[in-house]
Amino acid sequence: MKISRKNALKSLFGTLIGLPALAKSDDKKDLLGFKEEFSAAWKSSQDYTLKIFNQMPEEKLEYKYTPESFSFRTQFVHCITFTTAQICGRLNLPNPYDEKEKQNGYWAKLSKVELEAELKGFYAWVEKTVLQTKPDKLAQLEGYAGDKIPVWRLLYALENHIIHHRGQAICYLRLNGIIPIGYIGW
């Protein structure tokens, strides 16, 4: 089969012009894969967080190892409010906790069972938000730690923040003579 120079150049340029479109499509495909991966990891995070949270007796929810440290309760409340504020601010969404935050002492008044329900609701909200966010929005660059990163990476940074506070809560358990449940990975 003979191919003319003109047809060869058309094929070559057509391929080069089409590559960026294919790359963009691959990015979106990867972000759909990200949603599945994040969802699985997020469910594991919820499971481990609730197991750690539920190991502390209700009468110890206000335990602090120093006066300036967060209480055991506040470790988890902070995870809810900080993560939600970051996601809402960057995705331009209404914050589902704004009304609760306006109530004086809302978080401090919750029983252990009520705070557990808030944790479950928070995890469900984040998962739903991530699954409903369009790939273009997940790829959007946002300022973070003096750099710019895509929103999908920010979600992992926010999970890392939760891991940090969950680790502190594990220390609180040990300081109260409670042996923490073993690590649950994804």
XYZ file of C-alpha atoms in Angstrom:
186
model
C 0.000 0.000 0.000
C 1.325 3.361 -1.014
C 0.641 6.416 1.112
C 1.176 9.890 -0.228
C 3.210 12.445 1.622
C 0.086 14.619 1.959
C -1.918 11.773 3.599
C 0.993 10.872 5.894
C 1.230 14.477 7.110
C -2.552 14.641 7.611
C -2.390 11.484 9.731
C 0.573 12.760 11.725
C -0.951 16.195 12.399
C -4.350 14.676 13.137
C -2.750 12.443 15.731
C -0.802 15.309 17.307
C -3.889 17.515 17.435
C -5.947 14.703 18.970
C -3.458 13.839 21.727
C -4.401 16.704 24.059
C -8.059 15.699 23.786
C -7.147 12.122 24.636
C -5.027 13.269 27.558
C -7.909 15.337 28.919
C -10.207 12.350 28.571
C -7.642 10.185 30.399
C -7.468 12.777 33.209
C -11.225 12.573 33.630
C -11.086 8.794 33.570
C -8.381 8.890 36.258
C -10.524 11.211 38.360
C -13.412 8.775 38.104
C -10.991 6.117 39.333
C -9.960 8.523 42.083
C -13.573 8.711 43.259
C -13.752 4.927 43.625
C -10.393 4.793 45.384
C -11.241 7.707 47.686
C -14.624 6.221 48.537
C -13.039 2.933 49.662
C -10.351 4.717 51.689
C -12.921 7.104 53.184
C -15.097 4.206 54.382
C -12.066 2.681 56.062
C -11.246 6.039 57.653
C -14.774 6.275 59.030
C -14.604 2.755 60.435
C -11.302 3.369 62.203
C -12.310 6.836 63.431
C -15.526 5.506 64.971
C -13.724 2.598 66.623
C -11.188 4.960 68.223
C -13.906 7.453 69.195
C -16.070 4.767 70.785
C -13.262 3.409 72.951
C -13.314 6.488 75.186
C -15.984 6.382 77.902
C -18.512 9.230 77.687
C -17.370 10.703 81.014
C -13.887 11.196 79.514
C -14.937 13.087 76.344
C -13.632 16.353 77.847
C -10.263 14.814 78.812
C -7.226 16.990 77.989
C -3.632 16.086 78.758
C -2.766 19.795 79.172
C -5.042 22.829 79.639
C -4.219 24.237 76.187
C -4.746 20.976 74.281
C -7.938 19.972 72.520
C -10.262 17.758 74.512
C -10.874 14.246 73.211
C -14.272 15.509 71.957
C -12.695 18.507 70.234
C -10.241 16.306 68.307
C -13.240 14.905 66.422
C -15.294 18.105 66.256
C -12.282 19.859 64.747
C -11.998 17.150 62.090
C -15.642 17.671 61.146
C -15.626 21.473 61.099
C -12.195 22.046 59.553
C -12.592 19.469 56.791
C -16.087 20.654 55.923
C -15.025 24.315 55.857
C -12.102 23.520 53.550
C -14.231 21.517 51.121
C -17.080 24.042 51.096
C -14.737 26.987 50.659
C -12.852 25.439 47.766
C -15.846 23.944 45.970
C -18.070 26.958 46.691
C -20.680 24.884 48.541
C -22.937 25.832 51.447
C -21.516 24.526 54.720
C -23.922 22.035 56.330
C -22.535 22.941 59.773
C -22.979 26.723 59.602
C -26.280 26.717 61.513
C -24.935 24.348 64.165
C -21.819 26.491 64.601
C -24.051 29.516 65.305
C -25.664 27.717 68.253
C -23.763 28.578 71.403
C -22.026 25.465 72.712
C -23.628 23.131 70.161
C -20.750 20.655 70.036
C -20.143 20.648 73.804
C -23.776 19.734 74.501
C -23.763 16.581 72.390
C -23.807 13.221 74.086
C -21.373 10.596 72.880
C -24.123 8.925 70.822
C -25.068 12.265 69.248
C -21.460 13.109 68.395
C -21.034 9.648 66.869
C -24.069 10.384 64.674
C -22.465 13.700 63.648
C -19.266 11.858 62.699
C -21.247 9.398 60.581
C -23.159 12.249 58.934
C -19.908 14.092 58.235
C -18.305 11.076 56.598
C -21.435 10.493 54.498
C -21.527 14.161 53.445
C -17.875 14.179 52.338
C -18.283 10.950 50.363
C -21.449 12.193 48.658
C -19.808 15.537 47.883
C -16.746 13.888 46.333
C -18.851 11.472 44.277
C -21.038 14.313 42.968
C -18.169 16.693 42.159
C -17.416 16.909 38.457
C -13.938 15.818 37.309
C -13.143 19.351 36.076
C -13.761 20.683 39.579
C -11.639 17.933 41.147
C -8.812 18.901 38.786
C -9.124 22.597 39.678
C -5.969 24.004 41.281
C -6.280 25.484 44.763
C -3.773 27.194 47.023
C -2.373 24.916 49.691
C 0.718 25.232 51.907
C 2.289 27.885 49.680
C 1.691 25.904 46.500
C -1.197 25.023 44.212
C -2.596 21.525 44.114
C -5.683 19.984 42.487
C -8.756 19.586 44.682
C -8.462 15.782 44.533
C -5.047 16.016 46.218
C -6.440 18.447 48.767
C -8.952 15.770 49.763
C -6.055 13.457 50.617
C -4.408 16.276 52.596
C -7.648 16.677 54.541
C -7.722 12.936 55.260
C -4.127 13.245 56.463
C -5.308 15.979 58.841
C -7.936 13.587 60.222
C -5.247 10.910 60.638
C -3.199 13.410 62.677
C -6.080 14.126 65.075
C -7.089 10.473 65.270
C -3.486 9.742 66.295
C -3.759 12.322 69.051
C -7.001 10.680 70.197
C -5.144 7.349 70.360
C -2.634 8.953 72.744
C -5.554 10.214 74.869
C -6.836 6.658 75.107
C -3.439 5.395 76.266
C -3.154 8.198 78.829
C -6.441 6.924 80.249
C -5.268 3.312 80.449
C -7.253 2.217 77.380
C -5.488 0.008 74.851
C -6.406 1.324 71.391
C -7.841 -1.032 68.832
C -5.232 -2.196 66.311
C -4.594 -0.232 63.156
C -7.112 -0.608 60.343
C -5.586 0.184 56.955
C -7.280 0.429 53.609
